[in-house]
Coordinates of C-alpha atoms in Angstrom, one line a residue:
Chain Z
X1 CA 44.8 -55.8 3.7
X2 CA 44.9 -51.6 3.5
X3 CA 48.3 -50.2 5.3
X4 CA 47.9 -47.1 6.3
X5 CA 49.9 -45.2 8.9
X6 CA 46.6 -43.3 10.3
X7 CA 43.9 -43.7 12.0
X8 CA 40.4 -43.2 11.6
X9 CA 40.2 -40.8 14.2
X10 CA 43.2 -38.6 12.7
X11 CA 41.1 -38.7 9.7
X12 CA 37.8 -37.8 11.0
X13 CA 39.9 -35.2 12.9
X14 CA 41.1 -33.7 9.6
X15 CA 38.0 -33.7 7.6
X16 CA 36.9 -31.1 11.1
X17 CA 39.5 -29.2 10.4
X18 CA 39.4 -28.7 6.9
X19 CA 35.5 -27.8 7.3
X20 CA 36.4 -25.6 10.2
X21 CA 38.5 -23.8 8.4
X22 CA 36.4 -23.0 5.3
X23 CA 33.1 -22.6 7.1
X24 CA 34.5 -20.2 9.2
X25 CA 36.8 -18.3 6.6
X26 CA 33.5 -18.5 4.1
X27 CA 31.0 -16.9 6.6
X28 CA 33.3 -14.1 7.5
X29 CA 34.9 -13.6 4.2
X30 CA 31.7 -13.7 2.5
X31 CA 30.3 -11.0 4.7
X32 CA 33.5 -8.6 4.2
X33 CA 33.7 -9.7 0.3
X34 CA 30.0 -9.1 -0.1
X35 CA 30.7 -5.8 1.6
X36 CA 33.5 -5.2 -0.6
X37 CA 31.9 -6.2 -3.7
X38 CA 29.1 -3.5 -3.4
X39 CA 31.2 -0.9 -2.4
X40 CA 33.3 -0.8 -5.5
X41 CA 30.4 -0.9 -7.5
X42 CA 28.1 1.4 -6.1
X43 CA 31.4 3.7 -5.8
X44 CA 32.5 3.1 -9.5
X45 CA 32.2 6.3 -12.3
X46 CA 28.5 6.2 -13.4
X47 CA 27.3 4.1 -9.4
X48 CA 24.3 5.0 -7.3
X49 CA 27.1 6.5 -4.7
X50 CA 29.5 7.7 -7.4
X51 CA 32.9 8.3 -5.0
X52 CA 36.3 8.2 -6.4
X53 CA 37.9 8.7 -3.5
X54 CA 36.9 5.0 -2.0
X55 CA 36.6 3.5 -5.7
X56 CA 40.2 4.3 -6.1
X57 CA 41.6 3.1 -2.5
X58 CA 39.7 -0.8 -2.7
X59 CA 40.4 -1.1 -6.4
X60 CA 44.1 -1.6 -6.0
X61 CA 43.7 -2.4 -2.3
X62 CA 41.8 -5.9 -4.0
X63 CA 44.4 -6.0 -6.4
X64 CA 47.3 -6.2 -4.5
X65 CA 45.9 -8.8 -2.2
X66 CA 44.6 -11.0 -4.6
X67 CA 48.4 -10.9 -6.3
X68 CA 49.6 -12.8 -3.4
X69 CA 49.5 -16.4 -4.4
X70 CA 47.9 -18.2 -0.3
X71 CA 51.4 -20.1 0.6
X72 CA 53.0 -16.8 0.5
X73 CA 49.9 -14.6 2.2
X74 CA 49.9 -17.0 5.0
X75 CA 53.5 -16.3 5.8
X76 CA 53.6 -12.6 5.1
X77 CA 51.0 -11.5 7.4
X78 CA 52.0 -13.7 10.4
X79 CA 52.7 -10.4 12.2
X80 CA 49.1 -9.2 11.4
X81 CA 47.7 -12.9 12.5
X82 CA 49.4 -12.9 16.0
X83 CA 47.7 -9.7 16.5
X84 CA 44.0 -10.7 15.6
X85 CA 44.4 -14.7 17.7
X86 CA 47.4 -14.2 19.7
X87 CA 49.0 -17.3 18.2
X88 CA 50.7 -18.3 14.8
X89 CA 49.9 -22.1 15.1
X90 CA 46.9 -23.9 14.7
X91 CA 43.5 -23.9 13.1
X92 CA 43.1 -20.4 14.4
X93 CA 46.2 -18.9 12.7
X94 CA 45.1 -20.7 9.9
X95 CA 41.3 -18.6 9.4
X96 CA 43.2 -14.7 9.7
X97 CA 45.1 -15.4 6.0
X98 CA 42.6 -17.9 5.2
X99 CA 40.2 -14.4 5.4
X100 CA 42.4 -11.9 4.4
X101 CA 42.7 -14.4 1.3
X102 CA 39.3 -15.4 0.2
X103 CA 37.8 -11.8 0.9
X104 CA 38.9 -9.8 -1.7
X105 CA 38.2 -13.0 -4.1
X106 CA 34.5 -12.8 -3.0
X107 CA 34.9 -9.4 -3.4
X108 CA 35.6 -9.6 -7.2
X109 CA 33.5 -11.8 -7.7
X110 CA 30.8 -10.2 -6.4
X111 CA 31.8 -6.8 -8.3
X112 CA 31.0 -9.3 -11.7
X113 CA 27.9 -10.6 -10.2
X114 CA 26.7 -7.4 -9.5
X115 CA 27.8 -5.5 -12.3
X116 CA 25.8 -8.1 -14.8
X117 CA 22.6 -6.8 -13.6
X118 CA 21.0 -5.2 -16.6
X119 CA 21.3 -1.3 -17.0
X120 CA 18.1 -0.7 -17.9
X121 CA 16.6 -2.2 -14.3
X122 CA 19.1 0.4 -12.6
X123 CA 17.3 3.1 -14.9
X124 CA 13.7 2.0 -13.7
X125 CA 14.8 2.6 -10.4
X126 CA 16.6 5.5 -10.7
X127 CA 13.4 6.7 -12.6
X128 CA 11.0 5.3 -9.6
X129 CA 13.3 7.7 -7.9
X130 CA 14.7 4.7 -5.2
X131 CA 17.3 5.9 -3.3
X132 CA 20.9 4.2 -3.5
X133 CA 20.4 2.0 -0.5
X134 CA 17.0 0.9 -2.2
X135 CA 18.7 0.2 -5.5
X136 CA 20.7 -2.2 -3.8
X137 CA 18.3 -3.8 -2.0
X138 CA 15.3 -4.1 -4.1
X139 CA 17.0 -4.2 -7.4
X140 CA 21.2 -4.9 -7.8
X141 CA 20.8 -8.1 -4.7
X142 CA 17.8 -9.8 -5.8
X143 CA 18.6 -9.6 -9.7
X144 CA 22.0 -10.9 -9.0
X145 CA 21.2 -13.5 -6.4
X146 CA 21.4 -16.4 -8.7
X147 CA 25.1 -14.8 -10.2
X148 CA 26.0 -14.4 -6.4
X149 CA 25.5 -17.7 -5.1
X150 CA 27.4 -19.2 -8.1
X151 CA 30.2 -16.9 -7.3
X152 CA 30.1 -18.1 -3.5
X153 CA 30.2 -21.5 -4.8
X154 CA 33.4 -20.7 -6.8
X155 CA 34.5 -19.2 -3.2
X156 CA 34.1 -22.1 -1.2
X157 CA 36.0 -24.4 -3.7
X158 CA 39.2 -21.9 -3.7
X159 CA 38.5 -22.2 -0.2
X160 CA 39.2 -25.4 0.0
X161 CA 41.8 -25.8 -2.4
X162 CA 43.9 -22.9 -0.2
X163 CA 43.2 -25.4 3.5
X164 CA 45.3 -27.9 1.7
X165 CA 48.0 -25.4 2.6
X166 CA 47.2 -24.3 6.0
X167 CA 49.8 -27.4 7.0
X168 CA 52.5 -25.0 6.7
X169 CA 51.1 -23.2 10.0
X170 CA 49.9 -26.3 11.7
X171 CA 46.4 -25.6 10.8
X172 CA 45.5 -29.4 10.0
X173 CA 42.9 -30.5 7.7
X174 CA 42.9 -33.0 4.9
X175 CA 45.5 -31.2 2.7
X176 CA 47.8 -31.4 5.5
X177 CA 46.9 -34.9 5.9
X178 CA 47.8 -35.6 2.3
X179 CA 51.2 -33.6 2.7
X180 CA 52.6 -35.0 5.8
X181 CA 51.4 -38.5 5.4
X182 CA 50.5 -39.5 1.8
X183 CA 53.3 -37.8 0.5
X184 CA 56.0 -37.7 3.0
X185 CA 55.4 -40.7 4.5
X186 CA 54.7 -42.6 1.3
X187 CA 51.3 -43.8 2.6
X188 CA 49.6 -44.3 -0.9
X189 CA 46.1 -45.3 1.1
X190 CA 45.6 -41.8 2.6
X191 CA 46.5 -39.9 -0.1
X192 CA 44.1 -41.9 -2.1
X193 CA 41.7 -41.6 0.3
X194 CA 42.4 -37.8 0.9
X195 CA 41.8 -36.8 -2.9
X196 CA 39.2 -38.8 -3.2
X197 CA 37.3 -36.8 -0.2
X198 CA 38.3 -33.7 -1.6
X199 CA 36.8 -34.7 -5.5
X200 CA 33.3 -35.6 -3.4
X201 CA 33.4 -32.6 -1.3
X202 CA 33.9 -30.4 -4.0
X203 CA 31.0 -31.9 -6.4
X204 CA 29.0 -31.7 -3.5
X205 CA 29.8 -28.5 -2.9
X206 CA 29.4 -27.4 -6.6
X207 CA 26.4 -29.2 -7.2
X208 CA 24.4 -27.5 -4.0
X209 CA 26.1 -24.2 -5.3
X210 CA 23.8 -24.9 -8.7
X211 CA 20.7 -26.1 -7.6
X212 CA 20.7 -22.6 -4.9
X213 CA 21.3 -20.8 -8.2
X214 CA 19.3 -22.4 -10.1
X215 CA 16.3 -22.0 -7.9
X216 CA 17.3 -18.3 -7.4
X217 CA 17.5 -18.1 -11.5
X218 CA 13.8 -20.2 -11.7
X219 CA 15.0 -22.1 -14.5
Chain J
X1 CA 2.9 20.9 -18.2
X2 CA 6.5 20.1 -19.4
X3 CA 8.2 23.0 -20.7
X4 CA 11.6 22.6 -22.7
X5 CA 13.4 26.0 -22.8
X6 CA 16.1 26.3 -25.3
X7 CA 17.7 23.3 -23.9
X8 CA 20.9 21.9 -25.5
X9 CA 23.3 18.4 -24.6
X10 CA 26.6 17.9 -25.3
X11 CA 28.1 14.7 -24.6
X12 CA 31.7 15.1 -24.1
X13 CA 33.8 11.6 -25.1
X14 CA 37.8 12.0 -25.2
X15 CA 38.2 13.5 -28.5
X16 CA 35.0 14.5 -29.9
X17 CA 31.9 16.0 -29.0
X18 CA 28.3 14.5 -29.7
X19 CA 25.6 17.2 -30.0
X20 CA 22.5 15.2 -28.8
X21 CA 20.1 18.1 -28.3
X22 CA 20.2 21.9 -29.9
X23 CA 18.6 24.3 -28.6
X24 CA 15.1 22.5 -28.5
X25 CA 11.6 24.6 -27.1
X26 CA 8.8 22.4 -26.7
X27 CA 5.7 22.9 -24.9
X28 CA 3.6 19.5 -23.7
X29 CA 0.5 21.1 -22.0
X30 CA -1.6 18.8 -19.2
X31 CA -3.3 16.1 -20.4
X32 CA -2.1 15.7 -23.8
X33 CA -0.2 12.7 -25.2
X34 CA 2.3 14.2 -27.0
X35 CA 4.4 12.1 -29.8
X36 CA 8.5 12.6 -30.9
X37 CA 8.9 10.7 -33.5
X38 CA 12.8 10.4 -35.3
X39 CA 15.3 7.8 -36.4
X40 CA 17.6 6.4 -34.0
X41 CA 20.3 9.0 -32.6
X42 CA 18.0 12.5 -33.1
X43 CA 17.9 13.2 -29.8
X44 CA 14.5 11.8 -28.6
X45 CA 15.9 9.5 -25.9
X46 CA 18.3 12.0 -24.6
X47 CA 15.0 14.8 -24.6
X48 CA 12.5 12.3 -22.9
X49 CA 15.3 11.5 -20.1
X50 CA 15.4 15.1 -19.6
X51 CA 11.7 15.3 -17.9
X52 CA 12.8 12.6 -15.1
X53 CA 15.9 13.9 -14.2
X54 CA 17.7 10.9 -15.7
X55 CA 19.6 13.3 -18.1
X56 CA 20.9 16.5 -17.2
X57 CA 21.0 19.5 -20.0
X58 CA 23.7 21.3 -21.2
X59 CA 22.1 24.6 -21.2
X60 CA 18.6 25.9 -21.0
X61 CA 15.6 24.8 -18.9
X62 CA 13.5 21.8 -18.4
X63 CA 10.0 23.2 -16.3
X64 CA 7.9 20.4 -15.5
X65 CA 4.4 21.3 -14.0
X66 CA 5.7 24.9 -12.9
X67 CA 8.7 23.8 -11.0
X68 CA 12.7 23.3 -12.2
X69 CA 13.8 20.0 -11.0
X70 CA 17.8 21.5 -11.5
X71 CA 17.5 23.0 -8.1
X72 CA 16.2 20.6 -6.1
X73 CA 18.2 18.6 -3.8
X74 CA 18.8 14.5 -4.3
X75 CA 15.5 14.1 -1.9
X76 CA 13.4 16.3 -3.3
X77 CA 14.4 14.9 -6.7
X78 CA 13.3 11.6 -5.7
X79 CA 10.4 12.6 -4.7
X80 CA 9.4 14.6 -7.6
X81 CA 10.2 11.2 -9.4
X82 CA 7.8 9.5 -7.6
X83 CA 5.2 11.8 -9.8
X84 CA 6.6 10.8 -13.1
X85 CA 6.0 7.0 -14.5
X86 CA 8.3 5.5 -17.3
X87 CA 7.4 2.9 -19.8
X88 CA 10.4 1.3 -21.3
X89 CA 10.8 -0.8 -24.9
X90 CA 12.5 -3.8 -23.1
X91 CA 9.8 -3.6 -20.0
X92 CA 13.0 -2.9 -17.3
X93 CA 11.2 -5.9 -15.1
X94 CA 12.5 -7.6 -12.3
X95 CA 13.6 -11.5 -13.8
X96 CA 13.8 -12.6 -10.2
X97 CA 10.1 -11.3 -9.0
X98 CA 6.8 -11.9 -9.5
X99 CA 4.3 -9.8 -11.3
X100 CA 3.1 -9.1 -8.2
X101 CA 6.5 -7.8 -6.5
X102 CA 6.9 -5.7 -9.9
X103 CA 3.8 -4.0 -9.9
X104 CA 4.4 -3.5 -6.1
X105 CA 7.8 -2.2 -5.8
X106 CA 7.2 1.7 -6.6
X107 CA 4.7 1.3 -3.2
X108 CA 7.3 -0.5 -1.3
X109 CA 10.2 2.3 -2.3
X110 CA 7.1 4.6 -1.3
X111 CA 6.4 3.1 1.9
X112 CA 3.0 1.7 1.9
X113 CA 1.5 -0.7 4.0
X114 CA 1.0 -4.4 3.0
X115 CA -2.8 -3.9 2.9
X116 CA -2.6 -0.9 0.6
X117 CA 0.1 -2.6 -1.5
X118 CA -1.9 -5.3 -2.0
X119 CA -5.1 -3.6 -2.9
X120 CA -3.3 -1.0 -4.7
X121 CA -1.5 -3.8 -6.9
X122 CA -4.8 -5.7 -7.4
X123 CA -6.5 -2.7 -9.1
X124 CA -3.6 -2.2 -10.8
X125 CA -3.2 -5.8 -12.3
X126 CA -7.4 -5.7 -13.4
X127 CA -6.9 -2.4 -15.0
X128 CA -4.2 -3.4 -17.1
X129 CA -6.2 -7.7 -17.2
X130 CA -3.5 -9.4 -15.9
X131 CA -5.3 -10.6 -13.0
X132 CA -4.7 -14.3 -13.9
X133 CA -0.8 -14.0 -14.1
X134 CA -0.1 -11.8 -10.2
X135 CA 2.2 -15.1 -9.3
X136 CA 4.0 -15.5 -12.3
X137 CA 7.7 -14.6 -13.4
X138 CA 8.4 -11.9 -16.2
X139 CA 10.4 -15.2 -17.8
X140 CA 6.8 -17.0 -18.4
X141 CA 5.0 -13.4 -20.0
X142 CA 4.8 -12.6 -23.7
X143 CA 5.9 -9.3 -24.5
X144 CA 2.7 -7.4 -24.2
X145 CA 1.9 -9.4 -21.1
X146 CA 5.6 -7.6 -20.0
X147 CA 4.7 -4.6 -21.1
X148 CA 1.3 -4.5 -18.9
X149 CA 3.2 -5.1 -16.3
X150 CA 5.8 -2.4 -16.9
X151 CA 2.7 0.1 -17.3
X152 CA 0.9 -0.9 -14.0
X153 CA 4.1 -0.2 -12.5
X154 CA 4.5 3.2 -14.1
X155 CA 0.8 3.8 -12.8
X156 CA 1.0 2.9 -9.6
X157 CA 1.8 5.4 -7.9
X158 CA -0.6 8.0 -10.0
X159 CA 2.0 10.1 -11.5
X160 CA 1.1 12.8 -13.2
X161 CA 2.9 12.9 -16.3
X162 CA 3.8 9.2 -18.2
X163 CA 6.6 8.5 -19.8
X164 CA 6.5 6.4 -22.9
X165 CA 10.1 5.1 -24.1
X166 CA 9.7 3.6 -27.5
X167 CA 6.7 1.7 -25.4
X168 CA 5.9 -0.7 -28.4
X169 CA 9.2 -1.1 -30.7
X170 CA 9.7 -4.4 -29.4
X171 CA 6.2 -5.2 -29.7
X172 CA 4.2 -7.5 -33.1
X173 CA 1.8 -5.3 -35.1
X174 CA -1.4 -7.0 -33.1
X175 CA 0.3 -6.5 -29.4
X176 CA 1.1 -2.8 -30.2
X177 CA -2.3 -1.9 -31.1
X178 CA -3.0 -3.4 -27.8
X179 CA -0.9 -1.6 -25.7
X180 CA -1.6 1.3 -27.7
X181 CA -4.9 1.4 -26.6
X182 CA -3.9 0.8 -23.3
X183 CA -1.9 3.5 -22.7
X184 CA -4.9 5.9 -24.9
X185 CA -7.1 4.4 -21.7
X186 CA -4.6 5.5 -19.3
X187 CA -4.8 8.7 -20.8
X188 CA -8.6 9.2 -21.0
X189 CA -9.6 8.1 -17.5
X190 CA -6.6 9.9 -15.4
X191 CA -6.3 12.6 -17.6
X192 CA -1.9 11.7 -17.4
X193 CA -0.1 13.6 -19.5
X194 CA 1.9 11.4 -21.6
X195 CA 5.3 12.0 -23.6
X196 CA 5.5 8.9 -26.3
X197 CA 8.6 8.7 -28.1
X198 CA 9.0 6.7 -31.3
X199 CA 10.5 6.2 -34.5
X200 CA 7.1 4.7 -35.8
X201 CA 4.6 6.8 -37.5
X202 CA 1.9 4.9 -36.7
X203 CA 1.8 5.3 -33.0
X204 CA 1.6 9.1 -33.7
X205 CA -1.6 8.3 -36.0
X206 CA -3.3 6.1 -33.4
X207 CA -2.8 7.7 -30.0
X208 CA -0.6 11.6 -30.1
X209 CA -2.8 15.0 -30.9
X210 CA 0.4 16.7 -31.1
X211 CA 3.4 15.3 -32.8
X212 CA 7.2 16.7 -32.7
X213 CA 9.7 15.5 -35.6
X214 CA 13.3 15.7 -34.5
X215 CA 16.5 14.9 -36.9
X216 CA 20.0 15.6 -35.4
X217 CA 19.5 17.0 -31.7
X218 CA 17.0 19.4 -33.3
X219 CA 12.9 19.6 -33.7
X220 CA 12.6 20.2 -37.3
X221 CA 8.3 20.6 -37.7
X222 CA 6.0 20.2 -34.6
X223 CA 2.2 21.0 -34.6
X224 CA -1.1 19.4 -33.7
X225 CA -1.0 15.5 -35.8
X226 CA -3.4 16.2 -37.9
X227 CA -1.6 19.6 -39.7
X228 CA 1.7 17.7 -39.6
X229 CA 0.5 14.5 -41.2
X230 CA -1.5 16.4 -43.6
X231 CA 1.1 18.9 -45.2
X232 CA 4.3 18.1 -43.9
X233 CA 6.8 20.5 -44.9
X234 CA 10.1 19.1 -43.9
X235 CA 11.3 16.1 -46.4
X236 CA 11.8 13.9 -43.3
X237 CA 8.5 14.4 -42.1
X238 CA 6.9 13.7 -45.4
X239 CA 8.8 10.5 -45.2
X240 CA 7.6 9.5 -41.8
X241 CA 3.9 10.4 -42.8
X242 CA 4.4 8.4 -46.4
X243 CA 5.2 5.4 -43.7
X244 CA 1.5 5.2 -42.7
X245 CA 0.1 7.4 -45.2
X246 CA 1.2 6.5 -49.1
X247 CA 0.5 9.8 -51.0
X248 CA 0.9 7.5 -54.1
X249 CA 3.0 6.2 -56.8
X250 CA 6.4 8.0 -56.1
X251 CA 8.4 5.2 -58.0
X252 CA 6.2 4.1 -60.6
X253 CA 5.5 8.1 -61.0
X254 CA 8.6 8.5 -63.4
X255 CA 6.9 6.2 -66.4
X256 CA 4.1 8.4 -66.4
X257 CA 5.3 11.4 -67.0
X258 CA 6.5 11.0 -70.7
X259 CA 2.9 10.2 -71.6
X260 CA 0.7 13.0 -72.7
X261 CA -1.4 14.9 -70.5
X262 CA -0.5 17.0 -67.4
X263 CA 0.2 14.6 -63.5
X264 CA -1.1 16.4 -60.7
X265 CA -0.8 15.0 -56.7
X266 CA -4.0 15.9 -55.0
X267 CA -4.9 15.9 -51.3
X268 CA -8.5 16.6 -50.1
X269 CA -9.0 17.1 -46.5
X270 CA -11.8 18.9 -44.3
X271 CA -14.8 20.2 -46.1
X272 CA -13.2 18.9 -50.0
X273 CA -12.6 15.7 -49.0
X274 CA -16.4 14.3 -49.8
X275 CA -16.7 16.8 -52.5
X276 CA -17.2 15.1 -55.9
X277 CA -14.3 17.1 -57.6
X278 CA -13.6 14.4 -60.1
X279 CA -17.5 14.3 -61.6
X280 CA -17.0 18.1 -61.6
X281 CA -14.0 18.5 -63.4
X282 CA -15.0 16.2 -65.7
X283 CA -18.6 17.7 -66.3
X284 CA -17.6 21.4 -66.1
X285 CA -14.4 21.6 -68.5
X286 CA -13.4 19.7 -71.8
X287 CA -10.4 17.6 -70.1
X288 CA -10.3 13.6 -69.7
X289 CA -9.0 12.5 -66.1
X290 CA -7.5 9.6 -65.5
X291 CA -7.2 8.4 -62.2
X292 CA -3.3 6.9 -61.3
X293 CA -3.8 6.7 -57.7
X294 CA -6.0 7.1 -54.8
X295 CA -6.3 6.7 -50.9
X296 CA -8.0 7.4 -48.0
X297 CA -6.8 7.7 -44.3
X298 CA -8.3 8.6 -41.2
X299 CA -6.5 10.9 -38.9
X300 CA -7.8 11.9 -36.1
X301 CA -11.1 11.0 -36.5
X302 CA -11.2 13.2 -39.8
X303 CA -11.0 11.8 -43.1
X304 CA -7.4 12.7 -45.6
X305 CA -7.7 11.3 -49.0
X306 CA -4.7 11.6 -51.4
X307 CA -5.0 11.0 -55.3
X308 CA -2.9 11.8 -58.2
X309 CA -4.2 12.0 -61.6
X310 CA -4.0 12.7 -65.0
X311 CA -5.2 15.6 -66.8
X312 CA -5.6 15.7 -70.7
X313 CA -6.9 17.9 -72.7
X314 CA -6.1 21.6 -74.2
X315 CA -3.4 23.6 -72.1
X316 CA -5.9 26.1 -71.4
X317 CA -8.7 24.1 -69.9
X318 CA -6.5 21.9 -67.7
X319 CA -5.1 25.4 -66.1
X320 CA -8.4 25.9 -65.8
X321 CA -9.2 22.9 -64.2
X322 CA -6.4 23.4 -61.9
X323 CA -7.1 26.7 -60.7
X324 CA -11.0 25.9 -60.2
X325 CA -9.6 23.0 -57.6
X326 CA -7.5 25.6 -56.2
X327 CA -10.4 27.8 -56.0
X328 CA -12.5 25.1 -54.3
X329 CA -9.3 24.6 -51.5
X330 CA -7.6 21.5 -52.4
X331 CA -4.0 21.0 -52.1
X332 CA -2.2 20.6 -55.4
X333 CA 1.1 19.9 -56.8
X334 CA 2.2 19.1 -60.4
X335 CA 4.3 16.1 -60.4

């Protein structure tokens, strides 16, 4: 007989949580990482919008960010997340650091994505005289789309792995789960359970991740 | 018409400076395929760059047809880039599109309508016979195949003047001669003016009327191919033109020349080079000839034939001999 001091529901409850969180942290960090990641490399020395003024305020700007390890990001921007949701409790308080966290990670990422792209398809298009915002379109996106969608992949899994610490602001999910009840309560069935889920979600997450790319390599 | 005018470029690093280009002039008039051939570093990358705006000189003037691209703002330079097609020696494709979408893109950067794209691209793809491949990925192509693609593309939009960056380097023996005649098509049937730059002699022989031979940022002989190829004057020209053209025996030359008799390097071209000479030398003065080496190339349609031989005999009738070939226009020199 499994003893267990939750319920089905608390777990189902959870496993909402923890997909809330990163669904809705991915899709807006994604977009303002993606953002991000173009901007300092169409900015950089020798980019199709050369400006060292904005190169040189996201570089560090990134940087110091993404020297923040999440437990201590989540705590040291409660002021900012009161402002954005009003509260500094629950799922919602979790998504502002969980944002401010995983954007400049996508941003970097992308930067690496994007600055693979052979130099000699940038020349083509410089010498098809395509304008910057063409470059990007029709040449930097699409020849990195495979390198992108890994990257996002990569994302989502730090994603996850940073939910398991939303607990500390009562933003639930299955890391929380884990924390409170597996460990602290010594309930060896749901933290079982709770690393299990997250081993399957993240293969699922990492094998979706390779078959996009894949597909976006044609390999 | 490209007009270089004294143009120099200095690439500054953080301690030294790399002269790329010194003071070159060059003239590439309209329709012409003009050749620069040199090893790797002498500037001919860096020069070529210069006509699309992709490189910026020093000093001095880059013309092309009439107007100065220098002073033209970022619009009007893409524009005037629109006129100008470049071939590359890795093809520059797009992994993640179809032939199609490569062949297409300069119309869709230009604005053209599906229809037109698609007819456009269509004509393009027969010209160039790659009709059968429109829906496949550069990953599946062979490297001519790659390159025929990279050339509709630089066609596509009817430029003017075509670029030609080390077009076959990466290209077999068979493929180049290929795309060589490709790109001679090209040149015949839209009258484009093409700039081909290459560090192999034999493109020069087999598509260029002019050539250009550049060693350390500078242009050290130009003229029309035929006069270059035939009495090159700088030592690095002669060996590029010994590349395609072997003017005979330089090594094995040396054991010769402690045997009796006098070694002379001939070269017979225009109205000498079906002459007999050899029957007449023979017939008209008391020498013995002795044949060490002989070739013939064709240049340009006309016919070069290089030959060094022996002469023995008295001292007085192999001067003579010598100075009745002179006499009779062919290019000596004693070995």
């Amino acid at each position: 007989m499994i003893q267990t001091t939750i319920t089905l529901q608390q777990f189902m409850q959870a496993l909402q949580d923890t997909l809330v969180m990163v669904l809705f942290s991915l899709v807006v960090g994604a977009i303002i990482g993606i953002l991000l990641g173009i901007s300092v490399v169409v900015t950089r020395p020798g980019g199709v919008l050369e400006n060292q003024w904005i190169y040189r305020v996201l570089n560090p700007v990134i940087n110091v960010i993404r020297s923040l390890p999440f437990i201590i990001l989540l705590v040291a921007i409660i002021p900012f997340t009161r402002l954005i949701v009003h509260t500094t409790i629950g799922t919602p308080a979790a998504i502002v650091p969980l944002i401010v966290f995983i954007a400049p990670y996508i941003g970097r990422l992308v930067e690496n994505s994007l600055l693979e792209v052979d130099a000699g398809i940038l020349e083509a298009a410089n010498a098809m005289g395509a304008s910057p915002w063409q470059v990007i379109w029709h040449f930097l996106l699409p020849e990195a789309l495979g390198s992108l969608i890994l990257s996002l992949t990569t994302a989502t899994i730090g994603l996850i792995g940073a939910t398991a610490m939303a607990g500390t602001v009562g933003g639930g999910g299955i890391g929380d789960l884990a924390i409170s009840y597996g460990y602290e309560r010594f309930d060896t069935f749901t933290m079982i359970a709770t690393v299990v889920i997250l081993i399957l979600v993240v293969q699922a997450v990492q094998s979706f991740g390779n078959f996009l790319a894949a597909k976006a390599r044609r390999i | 018409m490209i007009e270089f005018q004294d143009v120099s470029k200095i690439y500054h690093g953080k301690d030294s400076e790399t002269v790329a280009l010194k003071n070159v002039h060059l003239t590439i008039h309209d329709g012409e395929i003009y050749g620069v051939i040199g090893y790797s570093g002498a500037g001919k990358s860096t020069l070529i760059r210069m006509v699309n705006a992709l490189e910026t000189p020093s000093s001095g003037k880059v013309i092309v047809n009439g107007s100065d691209w220098s002073t033209c703002n970022k619009k009007q330079l893409r524009h005037f880039k629109k006129k100008i097609g470049m071939v590359f020696q890795h093809f520059n494709l797009l992994e993640s599109k179809t032939v199609f979408a490569n062949v297409a893109i300069p119309l869709i950067l230009d604005g053209w309508s599906k229809d037109a794209i698609k007819k456009r691209v269509t004509e393009l793809l027969d010209f160039v016979g790659l009709t059968d491949k429109v829906e496949r990925y550069p990953n599946e192509l062979s490297g001519g195949e790659k390159q025929r693609v990279g050339i509709a593309r630089a066609i596509a939009l009817n430029p003017e003047i075509l670029l030609c960056d080390e077009a076959t380097s990466a290209l077999d023996p068979k493929t180049t001669e290929q795309i060589l005649a490709l790109l001679k098509r090209i040149n015949q049937e839209y009258q484009i003016t093409m700039l081909v730059i290459t560090h192999e002699m034999g493109v020069i022989q087999k598509i260029c009327q002019k050539v250009a031979v550049m060693e350390k940022g500078k242009i050290i002989e130009e003229g029309s191919v035929f006069d270059v190829f035939v009495h090159p004057k700088h030592p690095t020209t002669r060996d590029f033109v010994r590349t395609v053209i072997p003017d005979g025996l330089s090594d094995q030359l040396e054991s010769f020349k402690n045997e009796k008799g006098q070694i002379l390097k001939i070269e017979f071209a225009d109205q000498t080079v079906s002459a007999p000479i050899i029957n007449q030398l023979i017939k008209n003065f008391p020498v013995t000839v002795n044949i060490l080496y002989a070739n013939m190339s064709e240049i340009q349609g006309k016919r070069v034939g290089h030959m060094v031989i022996q002469l023995e005999g008295e001292q007085e009738a192999v001067n003579k001999a010598i100075n009745y070939m002179k006499h009779l226009g062919i290019y000596l020199e004693e070995a």
